[in-house]
């Protein structure tokens, strides 16, 4: 067995090193988590032909086949050419060459998403469609980034725990002439959300300040007096992460931004990373990268040339709350 | 004998009609449904055939035109009262058989339930004529209008069937013939309004033939299931073509105003919703979902009939369409029927 | 087209008498007193605040006035308490089927009232107080929470001079001769229940539970349910059989009630 394997190069190619020497696990991207069921046959074929016959649902919603011997890597890469072409080039519209070399980079990780409003009664946005648009902005890039899209503030996909967590929102529109004054929206809002609605003489008054944009009032209303806004809105959580040292929940960077604004912001990720990393795509969690830059520098670079929609709000500052597994882990010698 | 007009031709007719009539029809309200990226179909004023939704049953019923969800009934000013005004125009409503029959039930309550007809209902009702919309041959999967014998109607001035690009038209009320005069020669076709004669759902309505059967049905365990399932939202009553309950309340325009200017409104109410029976002293009747369900269900298929001769329910199935908990009223009717038959057997047995 | 009978008419307040801490007696001029029956109610308005149903507690056809005993409990009644003599109190009505005097004439009549339930039967009591020859016998059984809540005290004193009146309070004050406890305890002691049941009539008005238990007590003491009359309490919004709030089964309390025969309505539960 030849042990001279460049594992770093293989990782960039989306093959993850196994504890069994010479074995790897391929990770197929599923941007936005929804694809045709026929692709299960692809991962099944890989697992049964080159892998150890098992299949792992990746924690970032990739399709994984472990136990692939190094000698089969080229064969696997040749085999997944069509998959990559259909998913990345055709479905996401990515401008990249279709070849037998497999994935060009692992930098931007697979975009995780909940099922969203294509199925879920709570969902405000179509997470898969948005993910495909986002994939185009972040892939293929060697700069690291973990993105996560939740269809509503329930955040089942855990957008609060990644570099860029996107949460679909609505600003429900109230039609008092359809309201029967039952107060159900207010009761439901109080029970499952933030309690910003109040029934005053049979009509609803809303304190927009603390609305989370979930749309529970809309689905609660018996008479259609609330409607989802025609315009979709998004919240952007940043800097969430897991890990051994300082895991933390992400904090709100933007609120009530439109899709156009969202895309314009994400487009700046490349240049932000390049600026902070001095054009060297190191493996550094997005959260650490934001820390390295400092929030204000991050905000400046990410909002560069972005024209915010009128509803948009931007965090003035961010107070991170980290779990320090060793106390004072953040206290370090100043960098000269 | 009927007419077949292209949508564009019919739009000319609508334009002529609209000089005299306010025309209402089921219309699509994009993205106003209960869940995101879903639509709502409800009644509204229309100006062209393209506005009318033919292929889907409306989520809300046509009752909103005659009993608006919120209606100002009078104004107050300087100690004087003045009734609200409504537009002068006559009213034409594109409606299905269930909706038109639903108006008969509303008439029972608003025009016939006491010696005095309801002024606010009557002033609109007197202006209304219907254009019957022909349904797909079996209606939709939640319809059971054949079982409630409300599948047919003769209360229409015109009837229409959409073919997509054109409309087939029956002119029943000859007063309307003049609006079609230009087309009378060249656009004739064989068309007569066809009611739905069979639904996918076939129900047997319960026949409650004695006080004892009614009492036992009220106490039957079948209602308990709804304590767990029904969230008491009232969606099933708001969109019901025959639910007519309302609450009256006042609005004061400015609290510091010397003139005491304000208005009195009617607002749709629901027996499923908290507060419907609250009384001073804190007493409430029917606090549980099961009691409220029983109250509504018996009204629909028994109480109204006792009073007026016809069952209230017109089998449109809209309650099932809008219930967020997928509670099916047609299934409930079936359960009531089974329970009633079982009760009758018990009573037979007891009397032997 | 029928006339709009839902528009209230302005009625002048002639007198206001404080009755208990939260109840006032209002006398208003009313032009249509000739249409009024004992036990009916009107819809009183305070424009900008709303309407509420209030029973007629007394009326005079000659002098064209109505009296209402109003308890201050919320939105509209609070506003009524801000009005003064000479102010207008808009109202519409009368509504409902009240007590049919003819039903009770020539009979042994017992009236049981709990708390402010006395208000809707007061005019009936006053009628027979003024016309004692119309009854074979008359008895009153009145229950109140405590002595402070006894309404129409001086009138009760007048009535007592003419026919037996039992007044009982839930919470004793310690006064001598005071009767205490629930009205149900006194039913078996009434003379009315000893009479030939064909000529007995019983009227019970009060909170729902009080009426239910009292009616059961009379039935236990041999009074047939058809001889018992109760006044139903239900939420009302329109008072004219349209809004649906007061409906029980096929019955509309605002139209067929509030006074019902107990036997005919025993099945009306919800
Ligand atoms: C036939 C009839 C006769 C009545 N006679 C009298 C009377 O003689 N004297 C008297 O003081 N009261 C009487 N009432 C009760 C009176 O109508 C209510 O207390 C009044 O409506 C409360 O109105 P509000 O706006 O002051 O209170 P709100 O602020 O509306 O409510 C206070 C409380 O009263 C309840 N309530 C509201 N509207 C009604 C209603 N229409 N019926 C019952 N409860 C209601 C509410 O649910 C709440 O618990 C009668 C009610 C009826 C139906
Ligand atoms: S749930 Fe709908 S009808 Fe009820 S108070 Fe809220 S908006 Fe009004
Ligand atoms: S049956 Fe359904 S729609 Fe009706 S009140 Fe219950 S949950 Fe709401
Ligand atoms: S109070 Fe409106 S129907 Fe009786």
Tab-separated table of C-alpha atoms in Angstrom, chain B residues 73-74 76 79-83 109-111 113-120 122-123 126 211 214-215 218-219 244-252 260 262-264 266 269 275-281 283 285-286 291 294-296 298-299 302-304 306-308, chain C residues 1-10 43-52 71 73-76 79 88 90 92 95 97 208-209 232-256 264 266-270:
chain	number	residue	atom	x	y	z
B	73	UNK	CA	-74.410	50.450	10.241
B	74	UNK	CA	-74.747	53.920	11.706
B	76	UNK	CA	-73.072	59.230	15.660
B	79	UNK	CA	-76.127	63.227	19.830
B	80	UNK	CA	-77.745	62.372	16.508
B	81	UNK	CA	-77.780	58.993	14.799
B	82	UNK	CA	-77.585	58.503	11.078
B	83	UNK	CA	-77.731	55.183	9.258
B	109	UNK	CA	-82.262	34.367	9.382
B	110	UNK	CA	-82.192	37.936	8.209
B	111	UNK	CA	-85.598	38.221	6.567
B	113	UNK	CA	-86.499	34.990	11.780
B	114	UNK	CA	-88.714	37.616	13.345
B	115	UNK	CA	-91.592	39.790	12.203
B	116	UNK	CA	-89.131	42.452	11.092
B	117	UNK	CA	-86.638	41.715	8.349
B	118	UNK	CA	-83.139	42.984	8.960
B	119	UNK	CA	-82.845	46.421	7.442
B	120	UNK	CA	-79.121	46.220	6.677
B	122	UNK	CA	-82.455	43.592	3.115
B	123	UNK	CA	-81.176	46.805	1.578
B	126	UNK	CA	-83.096	43.409	-2.668
B	211	UNK	CA	-86.264	15.054	21.616
B	214	UNK	CA	-81.417	14.792	20.144
B	215	UNK	CA	-80.541	14.709	23.826
B	218	UNK	CA	-75.807	15.836	22.317
B	219	UNK	CA	-74.380	13.589	25.020
B	244	UNK	CA	-74.512	34.535	9.712
B	245	UNK	CA	-73.612	35.416	13.303
B	246	UNK	CA	-72.271	38.850	14.059
B	247	UNK	CA	-71.378	41.101	16.965
B	248	UNK	CA	-72.219	44.771	17.157
B	249	UNK	CA	-69.632	47.181	18.507
B	250	UNK	CA	-68.934	50.883	18.530
B	251	UNK	CA	-65.960	52.968	17.565
B	252	UNK	CA	-65.379	56.441	18.879
B	260	UNK	CA	-69.033	62.363	20.266
B	262	UNK	CA	-68.287	57.645	16.151
B	263	UNK	CA	-69.869	54.705	14.416
B	264	UNK	CA	-71.575	51.424	15.138
B	266	UNK	CA	-71.360	44.791	12.724
B	269	UNK	CA	-68.731	36.407	14.854
B	275	UNK	CA	-66.194	35.133	23.947
B	276	UNK	CA	-69.212	34.264	21.818
B	277	UNK	CA	-71.400	33.578	24.852
B	278	UNK	CA	-69.514	35.414	27.621
B	279	UNK	CA	-71.831	37.145	30.071
B	280	UNK	CA	-71.429	39.653	32.832
B	281	UNK	CA	-70.449	37.806	35.976
B	283	UNK	CA	-70.440	32.910	32.944
B	285	UNK	CA	-71.683	28.570	27.828
B	286	UNK	CA	-69.875	25.919	25.769
B	291	UNK	CA	-69.380	21.515	22.859
B	294	UNK	CA	-71.719	19.952	18.598
B	295	UNK	CA	-73.489	23.310	18.706
B	296	UNK	CA	-72.389	24.204	15.188
B	298	UNK	CA	-76.460	20.447	15.052
B	299	UNK	CA	-77.296	23.918	13.816
B	302	UNK	CA	-80.886	19.913	12.531
B	303	UNK	CA	-81.743	23.100	14.447
B	304	UNK	CA	-82.161	25.356	11.437
B	306	UNK	CA	-86.548	22.580	12.912
B	307	UNK	CA	-87.116	26.280	12.678
B	308	UNK	CA	-87.228	26.936	8.951
C	1	UNK	CA	-88.208	47.824	2.413
C	2	UNK	CA	-88.859	47.826	6.140
C	3	UNK	CA	-87.969	50.754	8.354
C	4	UNK	CA	-84.652	50.703	10.167
C	5	UNK	CA	-85.716	49.544	13.606
C	6	UNK	CA	-82.156	49.326	14.888
C	7	UNK	CA	-81.653	53.067	15.199
C	8	UNK	CA	-81.957	54.021	18.873
C	9	UNK	CA	-84.181	56.849	19.953
C	10	UNK	CA	-83.010	59.447	22.450
C	43	UNK	CA	-81.122	47.708	24.065
C	44	UNK	CA	-79.546	50.758	25.682
C	45	UNK	CA	-76.872	52.651	23.764
C	46	UNK	CA	-73.992	54.820	24.655
C	47	UNK	CA	-72.860	56.031	21.223
C	48	UNK	CA	-69.197	55.315	20.659
C	49	UNK	CA	-69.202	52.595	23.318
C	50	UNK	CA	-71.951	50.191	22.374
C	51	UNK	CA	-75.232	48.682	23.374
C	52	UNK	CA	-76.427	46.453	26.187
C	71	UNK	CA	-75.303	47.055	37.270
C	73	UNK	CA	-69.898	45.820	34.931
C	74	UNK	CA	-68.047	47.024	31.862
C	75	UNK	CA	-67.723	49.095	28.740
C	76	UNK	CA	-71.261	50.392	28.231
C	79	UNK	CA	-70.549	54.947	30.587
C	88	UNK	CA	-80.240	61.437	26.851
C	90	UNK	CA	-80.567	56.313	23.437
C	92	UNK	CA	-84.391	50.629	21.094
C	95	UNK	CA	-87.790	43.166	22.945
C	97	UNK	CA	-91.521	37.832	25.384
C	208	UNK	CA	-78.398	30.250	35.751
C	209	UNK	CA	-77.332	27.889	38.506
C	232	UNK	CA	-82.952	32.778	30.600
C	233	UNK	CA	-79.777	34.753	30.624
C	234	UNK	CA	-77.804	34.739	27.428
C	235	UNK	CA	-75.317	36.980	25.750
C	236	UNK	CA	-77.128	39.167	23.257
C	237	UNK	CA	-75.941	41.507	20.582
C	238	UNK	CA	-78.859	42.335	18.307
C	239	UNK	CA	-81.944	41.432	20.402
C	240	UNK	CA	-83.904	40.889	17.182
C	241	UNK	CA	-83.063	37.304	16.218
C	242	UNK	CA	-80.276	38.024	13.753
C	243	UNK	CA	-76.897	37.925	15.452
C	244	UNK	CA	-77.098	34.351	16.746
C	245	UNK	CA	-75.410	34.944	20.108
C	246	UNK	CA	-78.456	33.984	22.176
C	247	UNK	CA	-79.473	30.872	20.216
C	248	UNK	CA	-79.923	27.509	21.935
C	249	UNK	CA	-80.956	24.735	19.522
C	250	UNK	CA	-83.794	26.127	17.402
C	251	UNK	CA	-84.714	28.730	20.020
C	252	UNK	CA	-83.682	32.393	20.018
C	253	UNK	CA	-83.760	33.675	23.593
C	254	UNK	CA	-84.166	37.292	22.469
C	255	UNK	CA	-87.271	36.396	20.454
C	256	UNK	CA	-88.959	33.531	22.300
C	264	UNK	CA	-90.738	23.369	27.405
C	266	UNK	CA	-85.573	21.709	29.994
C	267	UNK	CA	-83.872	20.153	26.957
C	268	UNK	CA	-82.241	23.434	25.986
C	269	UNK	CA	-78.877	22.864	27.512
C	270	UNK	CA	-75.476	23.737	26.198
